[in-house]
Tab-separated table of N, CA, C and O in Angstrom:
chain	number	residue	atom	x	y	z
M	581	LEU	N	-32.923	-9.619	105.135
M	581	LEU	CA	-34.006	-9.645	104.242
M	581	LEU	C	-33.748	-9.867	102.755
M	581	LEU	O	-34.461	-10.357	102.024
M	582	LYS	N	-32.560	-9.135	102.458
M	582	LYS	CA	-32.244	-9.135	101.106
M	582	LYS	C	-31.419	-10.270	100.597
M	582	LYS	O	-31.195	-10.681	99.432
M	583	SER	N	-30.842	-11.087	101.642
M	583	SER	CA	-30.299	-12.397	101.090
M	583	SER	C	-31.169	-13.397	100.416
M	583	SER	O	-32.041	-13.981	100.991
M	584	PRO	N	-30.663	-13.881	99.380
M	584	PRO	CA	-31.435	-14.921	98.536
M	584	PRO	C	-31.314	-16.348	99.178
M	584	PRO	O	-31.820	-17.273	99.117
M	585	ASP	N	-30.151	-16.626	100.023
M	585	ASP	CA	-29.828	-17.972	100.742
M	585	ASP	C	-30.515	-17.978	101.941
M	585	ASP	O	-30.497	-19.159	102.477
M	586	THR	N	-31.241	-17.192	102.665
M	586	THR	CA	-31.929	-17.209	103.578
M	586	THR	C	-33.200	-17.291	103.492
M	586	THR	O	-34.035	-16.299	103.131
M	587	PRO	N	-34.160	-18.347	103.612
M	587	PRO	CA	-35.413	-18.379	103.211
M	587	PRO	C	-36.166	-17.638	104.401
M	587	PRO	O	-36.098	-17.676	105.326
M	588	LYS	N	-37.351	-16.974	103.787
M	588	LYS	CA	-38.293	-16.274	104.694
M	588	LYS	C	-39.627	-16.223	104.027
M	588	LYS	O	-40.025	-16.568	102.930
M	589	ILE	N	-40.522	-16.844	105.092
M	589	ILE	CA	-41.909	-17.335	104.802
M	589	ILE	C	-42.854	-16.113	105.188
M	589	ILE	O	-42.738	-15.535	106.244
M	590	PHE	N	-43.533	-15.615	104.270
M	590	PHE	CA	-44.611	-14.618	104.574
M	590	PHE	C	-46.220	-15.456	104.429
M	590	PHE	O	-46.154	-16.187	103.401
M	591	LEU	N	-47.136	-14.733	104.864
M	591	LEU	CA	-48.378	-14.753	104.447
M	591	LEU	C	-49.017	-13.557	103.569
M	591	LEU	O	-48.953	-12.660	104.550
M	592	ASP	N	-49.068	-13.472	102.388
M	592	ASP	CA	-49.489	-12.179	101.953
M	592	ASP	C	-48.473	-11.094	102.167
M	592	ASP	O	-48.537	-10.320	102.725
M	593	VAL	N	-47.574	-11.242	101.437
M	593	VAL	CA	-46.057	-10.477	101.710
M	593	VAL	C	-46.416	-9.113	101.226
M	593	VAL	O	-45.606	-8.268	101.548
M	594	ARG	N	-47.350	-8.642	100.399
M	594	ARG	CA	-47.238	-7.317	100.155
M	594	ARG	C	-47.504	-6.219	101.182
M	594	ARG	O	-46.773	-5.401	101.172
M	595	ASN	N	-48.080	-6.356	101.982
M	595	ASN	CA	-48.240	-5.275	103.211
M	595	ASN	C	-46.972	-5.576	103.855
M	595	ASN	O	-46.399	-4.106	104.245
M	596	ASP	N	-46.167	-6.446	104.218
M	596	ASP	CA	-44.810	-6.452	104.696
M	596	ASP	C	-43.903	-5.824	104.049
M	596	ASP	O	-43.055	-4.985	104.203
M	597	ALA	N	-43.867	-5.956	102.430
M	597	ALA	CA	-42.979	-5.248	101.616
M	597	ALA	C	-43.287	-4.084	101.527
M	597	ALA	O	-42.428	-3.372	101.317
M	598	ASP	N	-44.602	-3.547	101.494
M	598	ASP	CA	-44.703	-2.240	101.556
M	598	ASP	C	-44.143	-1.266	102.508
M	598	ASP	O	-43.506	-0.095	102.414
M	599	VAL	N	-44.199	-1.814	103.838
M	599	VAL	CA	-43.729	-1.451	104.950
M	599	VAL	C	-42.160	-0.973	104.898
M	599	VAL	O	-41.801	-0.167	105.595
M	600	LEU	N	-41.384	-1.944	104.128
M	600	LEU	CA	-40.005	-1.933	104.033
M	600	LEU	C	-39.499	-0.748	103.079
M	600	LEU	O	-38.377	-0.709	102.932
M	601	PHE	N	-40.473	-0.091	102.603
M	601	PHE	CA	-39.805	1.077	101.791
M	601	PHE	C	-38.946	0.809	100.738
M	601	PHE	O	-37.696	1.364	100.730
M	602	GLY	N	-39.272	-0.190	99.788
M	602	GLY	CA	-38.301	-0.501	98.539
M	602	GLY	C	-37.050	-1.402	98.868
M	602	GLY	O	-36.327	-1.514	97.845
M	603	ILE	N	-36.827	-2.019	100.026
M	603	ILE	CA	-36.070	-2.881	100.232
M	603	ILE	C	-36.456	-4.215	99.278
M	603	ILE	O	-37.555	-4.713	99.367
M	604	HIS	N	-35.746	-4.765	98.446
M	604	HIS	CA	-36.258	-5.747	97.715
M	604	HIS	C	-36.046	-7.069	98.372
M	604	HIS	O	-34.571	-7.429	98.646
M	605	LEU	N	-36.834	-7.648	98.698
M	605	LEU	CA	-37.038	-9.140	99.347
M	605	LEU	C	-36.396	-10.188	98.267
M	605	LEU	O	-37.069	-10.260	97.198
M	606	CYS	N	-35.481	-10.873	98.931
M	606	CYS	CA	-35.050	-12.117	97.988
M	606	CYS	C	-35.118	-13.402	99.156
M	606	CYS	O	-35.252	-13.248	100.207
M	607	GLY	N	-35.337	-14.265	98.457
M	607	GLY	CA	-35.730	-15.733	99.049
M	607	GLY	C	-36.855	-15.699	100.005
M	607	GLY	O	-36.880	-16.581	101.075
M	608	THR	N	-37.928	-15.109	99.395
M	608	THR	CA	-39.374	-14.978	99.987
M	608	THR	C	-39.942	-16.293	99.454
M	608	THR	O	-39.802	-16.482	98.454
M	609	MET	N	-40.986	-16.703	100.457
M	609	MET	CA	-42.061	-17.498	100.098
M	609	MET	C	-43.172	-17.194	100.619
M	609	MET	O	-43.370	-16.889	101.874
M	610	ASP	N	-44.221	-17.015	99.561
M	610	ASP	CA	-45.541	-16.546	100.159
M	610	ASP	C	-46.415	-17.627	100.071
M	610	ASP	O	-46.916	-18.421	99.161
M	611	LEU	N	-47.144	-17.784	101.161
M	611	LEU	CA	-47.813	-18.992	101.654
M	611	LEU	C	-49.254	-18.977	100.688
M	611	LEU	O	-49.730	-20.157	100.163
M	612	GLN	N	-49.571	-17.875	100.453
M	612	GLN	CA	-50.860	-17.397	99.911
M	612	GLN	C	-50.651	-17.975	98.308
M	612	GLN	O	-51.555	-18.706	97.692
M	613	LEU	N	-49.452	-17.528	97.710
M	613	LEU	CA	-49.339	-17.850	96.459
M	613	LEU	C	-48.971	-19.506	96.418
M	613	LEU	O	-49.372	-19.903	95.345
M	614	LEU	N	-48.210	-19.925	97.339
M	614	LEU	CA	-48.338	-21.387	97.348
M	614	LEU	C	-49.772	-22.279	97.122
M	614	LEU	O	-49.878	-23.011	96.460
M	615	GLU	N	-50.398	-21.666	98.236
M	615	GLU	CA	-51.877	-21.983	97.893
M	615	GLU	C	-52.413	-22.172	96.923
M	615	GLU	O	-53.064	-22.977	96.304
M	616	ASN	N	-52.383	-20.957	96.397
M	616	ASN	CA	-53.019	-20.663	94.812
M	616	ASN	C	-52.630	-21.336	93.648
M	616	ASN	O	-53.278	-21.938	92.898
M	617	PHE	N	-50.950	-21.717	93.878
M	617	PHE	CA	-50.462	-22.579	92.763
M	617	PHE	C	-50.928	-23.935	93.102
M	617	PHE	O	-51.345	-24.808	92.078
M	618	LYS	N	-50.972	-24.632	94.293
M	618	LYS	CA	-51.558	-25.854	94.620
M	618	LYS	C	-52.776	-26.068	94.057
M	618	LYS	O	-53.335	-27.368	93.654
M	619	ASN	N	-53.800	-25.124	94.433
M	619	ASN	CA	-55.060	-25.366	94.021
M	619	ASN	C	-55.441	-25.195	92.441
M	619	ASN	O	-56.133	-25.899	91.844
M	620	HIS	N	-54.502	-24.236	91.712
M	620	HIS	CA	-54.501	-24.511	90.168
M	620	HIS	C	-53.910	-25.815	89.870
M	620	HIS	O	-54.704	-26.501	88.857
M	621	HIS	N	-52.797	-26.242	90.492
M	621	HIS	CA	-52.332	-27.767	90.008
M	621	HIS	C	-53.287	-28.650	90.221
M	621	HIS	O	-53.466	-29.581	89.563
M	622	LEU	N	-54.283	-28.656	91.359
M	622	LEU	CA	-55.261	-29.704	91.524
M	622	LEU	C	-56.620	-29.540	90.494
M	622	LEU	O	-57.268	-29.970	91.088
M	623	GLN	N	-56.475	-28.244	89.801
M	623	GLN	CA	-57.743	-28.080	89.324
M	623	GLN	C	-58.957	-27.616	90.055
M	623	GLN	O	-60.092	-27.896	90.036
M	624	LYS	N	-58.443	-27.147	91.476
M	624	LYS	CA	-59.521	-26.799	92.784
M	624	LYS	C	-59.735	-25.235	92.278
M	624	LYS	O	-58.801	-24.292	92.606
M	625	HIS	N	-60.835	-24.742	91.848
M	625	HIS	CA	-61.032	-23.586	91.466
M	625	HIS	C	-61.738	-22.778	92.736
M	625	HIS	O	-62.499	-22.872	93.209
M	626	THR	N	-60.795	-21.675	93.178
M	626	THR	CA	-61.302	-20.949	94.401
M	626	THR	C	-61.354	-19.274	94.026
M	626	THR	O	-60.321	-19.203	93.190
M	627	ARG	N	-62.116	-18.897	94.707
M	627	ARG	CA	-62.388	-17.381	94.348
M	627	ARG	C	-61.287	-16.583	94.932
M	627	ARG	O	-60.926	-15.343	94.715
M	628	PHE	N	-61.087	-16.866	96.436
M	628	PHE	CA	-60.305	-15.973	97.318
M	628	PHE	C	-59.052	-17.046	97.915
M	628	PHE	O	-59.466	-18.504	97.814
M	629	VAL	N	-57.915	-16.608	98.235
M	629	VAL	CA	-56.864	-17.293	99.019
M	629	VAL	C	-57.188	-17.459	100.303
M	629	VAL	O	-57.966	-16.494	100.904
M	630	HIS	N	-56.743	-18.566	101.244
M	630	HIS	CA	-57.175	-18.566	102.313
M	630	HIS	C	-56.197	-17.349	103.265
M	630	HIS	O	-55.083	-17.248	103.215
M	631	GLY	N	-56.826	-17.067	104.482
M	631	GLY	CA	-56.053	-16.328	105.458
M	631	GLY	C	-55.243	-17.394	106.333
M	631	GLY	O	-55.484	-18.602	105.949
M	632	LEU	N	-54.403	-16.674	107.348
M	632	LEU	CA	-53.767	-17.753	108.043
M	632	LEU	C	-54.205	-18.973	108.769
M	632	LEU	O	-54.214	-20.030	108.819
M	633	ALA	N	-55.374	-18.367	109.383
M	633	ALA	CA	-56.136	-19.350	110.166
M	633	ALA	C	-56.730	-20.370	109.664
M	633	ALA	O	-56.791	-21.639	109.943
M	634	LYS	N	-57.415	-20.145	108.539
M	634	LYS	CA	-58.063	-21.211	107.633
M	634	LYS	C	-56.914	-22.125	107.033
M	634	LYS	O	-57.233	-23.066	107.049
M	635	SER	N	-55.821	-21.620	106.639
M	635	SER	CA	-54.733	-22.253	106.249
M	635	SER	C	-54.253	-23.377	107.232
M	635	SER	O	-53.823	-24.372	107.044
M	636	VAL	N	-54.203	-22.918	108.584
M	636	VAL	CA	-53.825	-23.686	109.381
M	636	VAL	C	-54.883	-24.955	109.692
M	636	VAL	O	-54.434	-26.096	110.068
M	637	ARG	N	-56.011	-24.398	109.826
M	637	ARG	CA	-57.155	-25.369	110.250
M	637	ARG	C	-57.177	-26.276	108.913
M	637	ARG	O	-57.306	-27.700	109.261
M	638	GLU	N	-57.016	-26.046	107.661
M	638	GLU	CA	-57.039	-27.060	106.398
M	638	GLU	C	-56.055	-27.743	106.194
M	638	GLU	O	-55.940	-28.758	105.640
M	639	ASP	N	-54.661	-27.032	106.053
M	639	ASP	CA	-53.504	-27.416	105.602
M	639	ASP	C	-52.471	-27.759	106.559
M	639	ASP	O	-51.402	-28.335	106.342
M	640	SER	N	-52.271	-27.445	107.879
M	640	SER	CA	-51.380	-27.677	108.546
M	640	SER	C	-51.266	-29.073	109.048
M	640	SER	O	-52.365	-29.846	109.177
M	641	ARG	N	-49.967	-29.683	109.345
M	641	ARG	CA	-49.732	-31.118	109.824
M	641	ARG	C	-49.830	-31.111	111.523
M	641	ARG	O	-49.696	-32.169	111.994
M	642	MET	N	-50.225	-30.014	112.117
M	642	MET	CA	-50.667	-30.095	113.661
M	642	MET	C	-51.504	-31.118	113.839
M	642	MET	O	-52.625	-31.029	113.241
M	643	ASP	N	-51.384	-31.640	114.964
M	643	ASP	CA	-52.495	-32.444	115.538
M	643	ASP	C	-53.627	-31.766	115.996
M	643	ASP	O	-53.290	-30.306	116.411
M	644	PRO	N	-54.922	-32.088	116.134
M	644	PRO	CA	-56.003	-31.265	116.774
M	644	PRO	C	-55.590	-30.451	118.115
M	644	PRO	O	-56.151	-29.383	118.163
M	645	ASP	N	-54.907	-31.112	119.143
M	645	ASP	CA	-54.710	-30.569	120.320
M	645	ASP	C	-53.688	-29.320	120.185
M	645	ASP	O	-53.950	-28.155	120.725
M	646	GLU	N	-52.785	-29.642	119.138
M	646	GLU	CA	-51.783	-28.209	118.772
M	646	GLU	C	-52.824	-27.199	118.255
M	646	GLU	O	-52.598	-26.133	118.511
M	647	LYS	N	-53.706	-27.577	117.403
M	647	LYS	CA	-54.523	-26.480	116.971
M	647	LYS	C	-55.542	-25.730	117.687
M	647	LYS	O	-55.572	-24.592	117.683
M	648	ARG	N	-55.882	-26.285	118.477
M	648	ARG	CA	-56.869	-25.872	119.758
M	648	ARG	C	-55.932	-24.956	120.563
M	648	ARG	O	-56.166	-23.942	120.795
M	649	ALA	N	-54.774	-25.371	120.916
M	649	ALA	CA	-54.007	-24.645	121.657
M	649	ALA	C	-53.564	-23.333	121.046
M	649	ALA	O	-53.576	-22.303	121.420
M	650	ARG	N	-53.247	-23.460	119.709
M	650	ARG	CA	-52.618	-22.436	118.944
M	650	ARG	C	-53.741	-21.237	118.991
M	650	ARG	O	-53.821	-20.107	119.227
M	651	GLU	N	-55.228	-21.645	118.691
M	651	GLU	CA	-56.126	-20.697	118.249
M	651	GLU	C	-56.475	-20.036	119.615
M	651	GLU	O	-57.105	-18.953	119.949
M	652	ASP	N	-56.585	-20.708	120.992
M	652	ASP	CA	-56.732	-20.086	122.200
M	652	ASP	C	-55.748	-19.273	122.690
M	652	ASP	O	-56.156	-18.153	123.039
M	653	SER	N	-54.491	-19.468	122.288
M	653	SER	CA	-53.617	-18.581	122.502
M	653	SER	C	-53.575	-17.498	121.498
M	653	SER	O	-53.731	-16.088	122.196
M	654	LYS	N	-54.057	-17.440	120.324
M	654	LYS	CA	-54.297	-16.373	119.400
M	654	LYS	C	-55.547	-15.630	119.963
M	654	LYS	O	-55.691	-14.211	119.975
M	655	GLU	N	-56.670	-16.006	120.396
M	655	GLU	CA	-57.784	-15.629	120.716
M	655	GLU	C	-57.458	-14.771	122.111
M	655	GLU	O	-57.940	-13.548	122.269
M	656	LYS	N	-56.870	-15.245	123.037
M	656	LYS	CA	-56.171	-14.332	124.255
M	656	LYS	C	-55.602	-13.130	123.997
M	656	LYS	O	-55.905	-11.898	124.297
M	657	GLY	N	-54.807	-13.279	122.973
M	657	GLY	CA	-53.990	-11.774	122.314
M	657	GLY	C	-54.959	-10.911	121.679
M	657	GLY	O	-54.824	-9.878	121.857
M	658	ARG	N	-55.454	-11.590	120.560
M	658	ARG	CA	-56.527	-10.793	119.813
M	658	ARG	C	-57.480	-9.955	120.463
M	658	ARG	O	-57.830	-8.662	120.254
M	659	CYS	N	-57.913	-10.477	121.660
M	659	CYS	CA	-58.957	-9.503	122.534
M	659	CYS	C	-58.251	-8.236	122.974
M	659	CYS	O	-59.027	-7.524	123.447
M	660	MET	N	-56.860	-8.093	123.214
M	660	MET	CA	-56.156	-7.395	123.498
M	660	MET	C	-56.061	-6.103	122.469
M	660	MET	O	-55.761	-5.023	122.734
M	661	PHE	N	-55.830	-6.576	121.422
M	661	PHE	CA	-55.347	-5.620	120.275
M	661	PHE	C	-56.467	-5.375	119.297
M	661	PHE	O	-56.489	-4.557	118.492
M	662	ALA	N	-57.271	-6.236	118.968
M	662	ALA	CA	-58.597	-6.420	117.962
M	662	ALA	C	-59.598	-5.267	118.316
M	662	ALA	O	-60.134	-5.297	119.277
M	663	LEU	N	-59.415	-4.161	117.436
M	663	LEU	CA	-60.447	-3.319	117.798
M	663	LEU	C	-62.109	-3.631	118.055
M	663	LEU	O	-62.906	-3.238	118.652
M	664	GLU	N	-62.416	-4.708	117.111
M	664	GLU	CA	-63.614	-5.064	116.961
M	664	GLU	C	-64.096	-6.034	118.106
M	664	GLU	O	-65.401	-6.507	118.341
M	665	ARG	N	-63.004	-6.381	118.808
M	665	ARG	CA	-62.969	-7.106	120.252
M	665	ARG	C	-62.847	-6.435	121.379
M	665	ARG	O	-62.720	-6.663	122.426
M	666	GLY	N	-62.912	-4.880	121.276
M	666	GLY	CA	-62.731	-4.088	122.248
M	666	GLY	C	-61.253	-3.716	122.724
M	666	GLY	O	-60.670	-3.270	123.776
M	667	GLY	N	-60.331	-4.269	121.938
M	667	GLY	CA	-59.003	-4.340	121.930
M	667	GLY	C	-58.501	-2.838	121.566
M	667	GLY	O	-59.293	-1.821	121.012
M	668	GLN	N	-56.935	-2.542	121.616
M	668	GLN	CA	-56.659	-1.304	121.084
M	668	GLN	C	-55.142	-1.616	120.521
M	668	GLN	O	-54.477	-2.493	121.148
M	669	TYR	N	-54.793	-0.980	119.532
M	669	TYR	CA	-53.601	-1.040	118.973
M	669	TYR	C	-52.343	-0.687	119.703
M	669	TYR	O	-51.303	-1.104	119.695
M	670	SER	N	-52.714	0.165	120.580
M	670	SER	CA	-51.671	0.948	121.358
M	670	SER	C	-50.996	0.051	122.283
M	670	SER	O	-49.945	0.266	122.896
M	671	ILE	N	-51.645	-1.199	122.583
M	671	ILE	CA	-50.860	-2.405	123.244
M	671	ILE	C	-49.574	-2.749	122.763
M	671	ILE	O	-48.837	-2.976	123.540
M	672	PHE	N	-49.559	-2.397	121.422
M	672	PHE	CA	-47.907	-2.749	120.941
M	672	PHE	C	-47.064	-1.605	121.397
M	672	PHE	O	-45.866	-2.118	121.034
M	673	ASP	N	-47.437	-0.804	121.843
M	673	ASP	CA	-46.665	0.568	122.219
M	673	ASP	C	-46.068	0.042	123.631
M	673	ASP	O	-45.085	0.707	124.239
M	674	GLU	N	-46.760	-0.655	124.463
M	674	GLU	CA	-46.398	-0.805	125.959
M	674	GLU	C	-45.087	-1.790	125.807
M	674	GLU	O	-44.817	-2.605	125.079
M	675	ARG	N	-44.233	-1.449	126.818
M	675	ARG	CA	-42.871	-2.298	127.089
M	675	ARG	C	-42.717	-2.464	128.565
M	675	ARG	O	-42.988	-1.772	129.446
M	676	PRO	N	-42.519	-3.673	128.985
M	676	PRO	CA	-42.522	-4.889	127.989
M	676	PRO	C	-43.670	-5.255	127.567
M	676	PRO	O	-44.810	-5.098	128.180
M	677	LEU	N	-43.811	-5.876	126.431
M	677	LEU	CA	-45.084	-6.258	125.634
M	677	LEU	C	-45.819	-7.442	126.696
M	677	LEU	O	-45.093	-8.184	127.364
M	678	ILE	N	-46.988	-7.218	126.769
M	678	ILE	CA	-47.962	-8.255	127.578
M	678	ILE	C	-47.633	-9.613	127.157
M	678	ILE	O	-47.878	-9.889	125.648
M	679	ARG	N	-47.530	-10.506	127.721
M	679	ARG	CA	-47.055	-11.938	127.379
M	679	ARG	C	-48.122	-12.306	126.532
M	679	ARG	O	-48.074	-13.245	125.556
M	680	ALA	N	-49.501	-12.354	126.583
M	680	ALA	CA	-50.657	-12.861	125.851
M	680	ALA	C	-50.512	-12.349	124.559
M	680	ALA	O	-50.698	-13.063	123.359
M	681	VAL	N	-50.166	-11.006	124.005
M	681	VAL	CA	-49.932	-10.594	122.936
M	681	VAL	C	-48.620	-11.229	122.137
M	681	VAL	O	-48.658	-11.606	121.181
M	682	VAL	N	-47.700	-11.225	122.905
M	682	VAL	CA	-46.375	-11.799	122.397
M	682	VAL	C	-46.755	-13.307	121.996
M	682	VAL	O	-46.391	-13.837	120.834
M	683	ALA	N	-47.470	-14.121	122.926
M	683	ALA	CA	-47.783	-15.453	122.515
M	683	ALA	C	-48.847	-15.686	121.264
M	683	ALA	O	-48.587	-16.585	120.287
M	684	CYS	N	-49.665	-14.727	121.063
M	684	CYS	CA	-50.583	-14.566	120.107
M	684	CYS	C	-49.769	-14.404	118.613
M	684	CYS	O	-49.847	-15.101	117.649
M	685	CYS	N	-48.765	-13.396	118.833
M	685	CYS	CA	-48.033	-13.065	117.488
M	685	CYS	C	-46.898	-14.365	117.224
M	685	CYS	O	-46.593	-14.505	116.280
M	686	VAL	N	-46.440	-14.993	118.397
M	686	VAL	CA	-45.438	-15.900	118.123
M	686	VAL	C	-46.172	-17.178	117.461
M	686	VAL	O	-45.754	-18.005	116.581
M	687	GLN	N	-47.552	-17.443	117.776
M	687	GLN	CA	-47.987	-18.467	117.044
M	687	GLN	C	-48.295	-18.307	115.339
M	687	GLN	O	-48.072	-19.314	114.959
M	688	ASP	N	-48.216	-17.157	114.926
M	688	ASP	CA	-47.977	-17.167	113.567
M	688	ASP	C	-46.799	-17.524	113.064
M	688	ASP	O	-46.684	-17.825	111.742
M	689	VAL	N	-45.725	-16.924	113.694
M	689	VAL	CA	-44.282	-17.568	113.069
M	689	VAL	C	-44.070	-18.813	113.340
M	689	VAL	O	-43.814	-19.585	112.171
M	690	LEU	N	-44.602	-19.655	114.410
M	690	LEU	CA	-44.387	-20.897	114.511
M	690	LEU	C	-44.986	-21.928	113.688
M	690	LEU	O	-44.694	-23.128	113.198
M	691	CYS	N	-46.240	-21.372	113.110
M	691	CYS	CA	-46.805	-22.120	112.462
M	691	CYS	C	-46.503	-22.229	110.681
M	691	CYS	O	-46.817	-23.061	109.876
M	692	ALA	N	-46.015	-20.883	110.443
M	692	ALA	CA	-45.597	-20.816	109.100
M	692	ALA	C	-44.668	-21.986	108.443
M	692	ALA	O	-45.229	-22.293	107.311
M	693	PRO	N	-43.521	-22.543	108.979
M	693	PRO	CA	-42.884	-23.659	108.441
M	693	PRO	C	-43.651	-24.736	108.171
M	693	PRO	O	-43.233	-25.492	107.470
M	694	ASP	N	-44.586	-25.026	108.920
M	694	ASP	CA	-45.583	-26.029	109.043
M	694	ASP	C	-46.526	-26.084	107.724
M	694	ASP	O	-46.726	-27.372	107.124
M	695	LEU	N	-46.842	-24.850	107.255
M	695	LEU	CA	-47.195	-24.883	106.080
M	695	LEU	C	-46.797	-24.701	104.734
M	695	LEU	O	-47.268	-24.814	103.639
M	696	TRP	N	-45.413	-24.729	104.991
M	696	TRP	CA	-44.490	-24.634	103.653
M	696	TRP	C	-44.266	-25.653	102.953
M	696	TRP	O	-44.089	-26.752	103.228
């Protein structure tokens, strides 16, 4: 995480950086900041930055079938841990992790380079 030579891609790096207790991140790219810069450069005034789902829908180079498959995978996992959908955060304490939860998390990692 400290290496400036290894690129790391985040979406809203603030929470991740806070959790790391003072480790200075180097070589990081925040997709929300890139989006903000792009919008400013295009003189497109927006009030809020996009979350990951909206960024994938609007800015990803994935084809429509890939986007649908990604969203289906995300939804299956979200139902297990999203409190508003009847899930529980404690699902992340189980070992081995449930495949649907792993697949949901992996989707966020796989789409990040496509948005960079």
